[in-house]
Amino acid sequence: MDNTIEKEWYVIHTYSGYENKVKDNLEKRVETLNMEDKIFRIVVPEEKEVIITPTGKKKEVTRKTFPGYVLVELVMTDDSWFIVRNTPGVTGFVGSHGAGSKPSPLLPEEINFILREMGLSNIIDVDINISDYVNVISGPFAGMEGRVIDLDLHNYKVSVMIEIMGRETKVELELYHVEKFN
């Protein structure tokens, strides 16, 4: 694994009703402060809903999935943390323990679920193919090696044959649990 810091998703808390304004403000700040290499996507979780008006007509409305929250994909540095934290309308990061501590990122399965529900995708650079050998870097099989036998990119899963107690065994893992041999 190289020494680059990876971008991760964080949740920021905003004043209720100001989610889109915070998104716009943050996008402008990222551009004017040249932080495009540290702060990437900013998403207000929303879903479309069909309602029936009092006159009986169907109307499609957009509803906030998590009112008061905005998702931000960034590389957590002092600068990126400061810029997001001090954007007008932001009250703080979710998962921060106060006293200037950095927040915890969302787990990959959490952000993948949220983005899929919104009809977006969390684009993962997958440089793994069937028959490639991989290291398991996290989860219950961490430290083991194996050969990829199946990829399910839609569900972010990979099936790997690893040796357990002298026998080849198929295990299904999340894509973020493995990395390709270099």
XYZ file of C-alpha atoms in Angstrom, residues 8-179:
172
model
C -13.177 9.388 2.850
C -16.752 10.481 3.461
C -17.701 12.564 6.489
C -21.018 13.882 7.760
C -21.400 17.529 8.684
C -24.256 18.972 10.700
C -25.923 22.125 9.424
C -28.710 24.408 10.491
C -31.961 22.729 9.449
C -33.127 23.981 6.067
C -29.658 25.274 5.135
C -28.296 22.042 3.606
C -28.249 23.291 -0.004
C -26.905 26.698 1.036
C -24.063 24.972 2.941
C -23.345 22.827 -0.120
C -23.174 25.912 -2.361
C -21.022 27.851 0.135
C -18.631 24.936 0.579
C -18.295 24.376 -3.177
C -17.417 28.067 -3.638
C -14.884 27.954 -0.775
C -13.233 24.838 -2.225
C -12.836 26.599 -5.562
C -11.629 29.966 -4.253
C -9.211 28.383 -1.750
C -7.859 25.881 -4.323
C -8.806 22.826 -2.247
C -10.019 20.662 -5.169
C -7.232 18.180 -4.368
C -8.494 17.738 -0.762
C -12.285 18.284 -0.843
C -14.162 16.430 -3.576
C -17.887 15.673 -3.608
C -20.494 17.413 -1.459
C -23.884 15.706 -1.326
C -27.189 16.647 0.291
C -28.952 13.293 0.842
C -32.336 13.551 -0.880
C -34.936 11.290 -2.410
C -37.788 11.839 -4.835
C -41.270 11.194 -3.527
C -44.650 11.289 -5.279
C -47.400 12.957 -3.295
C -51.038 13.534 -4.093
C -52.118 17.153 -3.785
C -55.436 18.130 -2.170
C -56.831 18.515 -5.707
C -55.962 14.865 -6.438
C -52.996 15.500 -8.755
C -49.744 13.588 -8.443
C -46.703 15.740 -7.778
C -43.049 14.712 -7.455
C -41.226 16.397 -4.592
C -37.673 16.153 -3.328
C -37.378 15.321 0.353
C -34.245 15.513 2.501
C -33.324 12.005 3.645
C -31.310 13.319 6.593
C -32.480 16.870 7.349
C -29.697 18.976 8.831
C -26.865 16.873 7.413
C -24.547 17.079 4.402
C -22.049 14.458 3.204
C -18.545 15.545 2.216
C -15.879 13.443 0.519
C -12.447 14.724 1.482
C -8.911 13.968 2.532
C -8.836 14.862 6.227
C -6.086 17.407 6.821
C -5.931 20.380 9.152
C -6.723 22.674 6.200
C -9.681 20.690 4.831
C -11.098 20.210 8.347
C -10.790 23.964 9.037
C -12.408 24.997 5.735
C -15.409 22.695 6.155
C -15.822 23.424 9.865
C -15.793 27.194 9.286
C -18.191 27.267 6.336
C -21.247 29.423 7.141
C -24.155 27.231 8.250
C -21.980 24.310 9.396
C -22.357 23.559 13.103
C -19.766 20.777 13.159
C -18.724 17.338 12.040
C -20.666 14.281 13.166
C -18.370 11.861 14.974
C -16.039 14.498 16.367
C -15.367 14.274 20.079
C -14.829 18.010 20.552
C -11.724 19.859 21.687
C -10.502 20.141 18.091
C -10.424 16.381 17.488
C -10.882 15.089 13.953
C -14.118 13.217 13.227
C -14.529 9.585 12.257
C -15.365 8.894 8.599
C -18.387 6.928 7.437
C -17.785 3.234 6.881
C -17.617 2.280 3.179
C -20.784 0.187 3.438
C -22.648 3.146 4.985
C -21.774 5.622 2.228
C -22.263 2.996 -0.491
C -25.789 2.327 0.805
C -26.673 6.033 1.025
C -25.349 6.848 -2.448
C -27.035 3.807 -4.020
C -30.369 4.806 -2.409
C -29.970 8.246 -4.004
C -29.268 6.718 -7.411
C -25.636 7.802 -7.242
C -22.653 5.550 -6.937
C -19.548 5.728 -4.872
C -17.077 5.283 -7.667
C -14.403 2.949 -6.436
C -11.285 2.575 -8.522
C -11.222 -1.183 -8.857
C -7.937 -2.394 -10.226
C -8.776 -6.005 -9.415
C -9.744 -8.659 -11.925
C -10.706 -12.302 -11.725
C -7.578 -14.484 -11.223
C -5.632 -11.635 -9.574
C -3.932 -12.342 -6.261
C -4.883 -10.083 -3.374
C -3.965 -9.367 0.233
C -6.815 -9.205 2.718
C -6.088 -5.972 4.579
C -9.011 -5.806 7.027
C -11.836 -7.857 8.429
C -11.753 -11.362 9.903
C -9.345 -12.701 7.254
C -6.845 -9.822 7.508
C -3.286 -10.895 6.769
C -4.307 -13.731 4.446
C -3.707 -13.931 0.718
C -5.890 -15.347 -1.989
C -6.977 -15.483 -5.620
C -10.032 -13.577 -6.886
C -12.663 -15.898 -8.365
C -15.615 -13.514 -8.673
C -16.337 -9.762 -8.615
C -19.707 -8.189 -7.815
C -19.040 -4.499 -8.467
C -22.710 -3.568 -8.072
C -22.659 -4.738 -4.437
C -18.961 -3.934 -3.807
C -18.142 -7.593 -3.106
C -15.312 -9.870 -4.143
C -15.044 -13.666 -3.781
C -11.558 -14.894 -2.942
C -10.118 -18.383 -2.535
C -7.945 -18.417 0.573
C -6.269 -21.265 2.396
C -7.831 -22.067 5.762
C -6.456 -25.033 7.710
C -4.784 -26.464 4.612
C -7.874 -26.239 2.379
C -8.822 -23.718 -0.262
C -11.993 -21.974 0.878
C -14.160 -19.430 -0.934
C -14.846 -16.294 1.125
C -16.927 -13.295 0.148
C -15.441 -9.958 1.181
C -16.201 -6.278 0.738
C -13.985 -4.702 -1.942
C -12.373 -2.409 0.613
C -11.125 -5.475 2.535
C -8.633 -6.411 -0.209
C -5.791 -4.898 -2.173
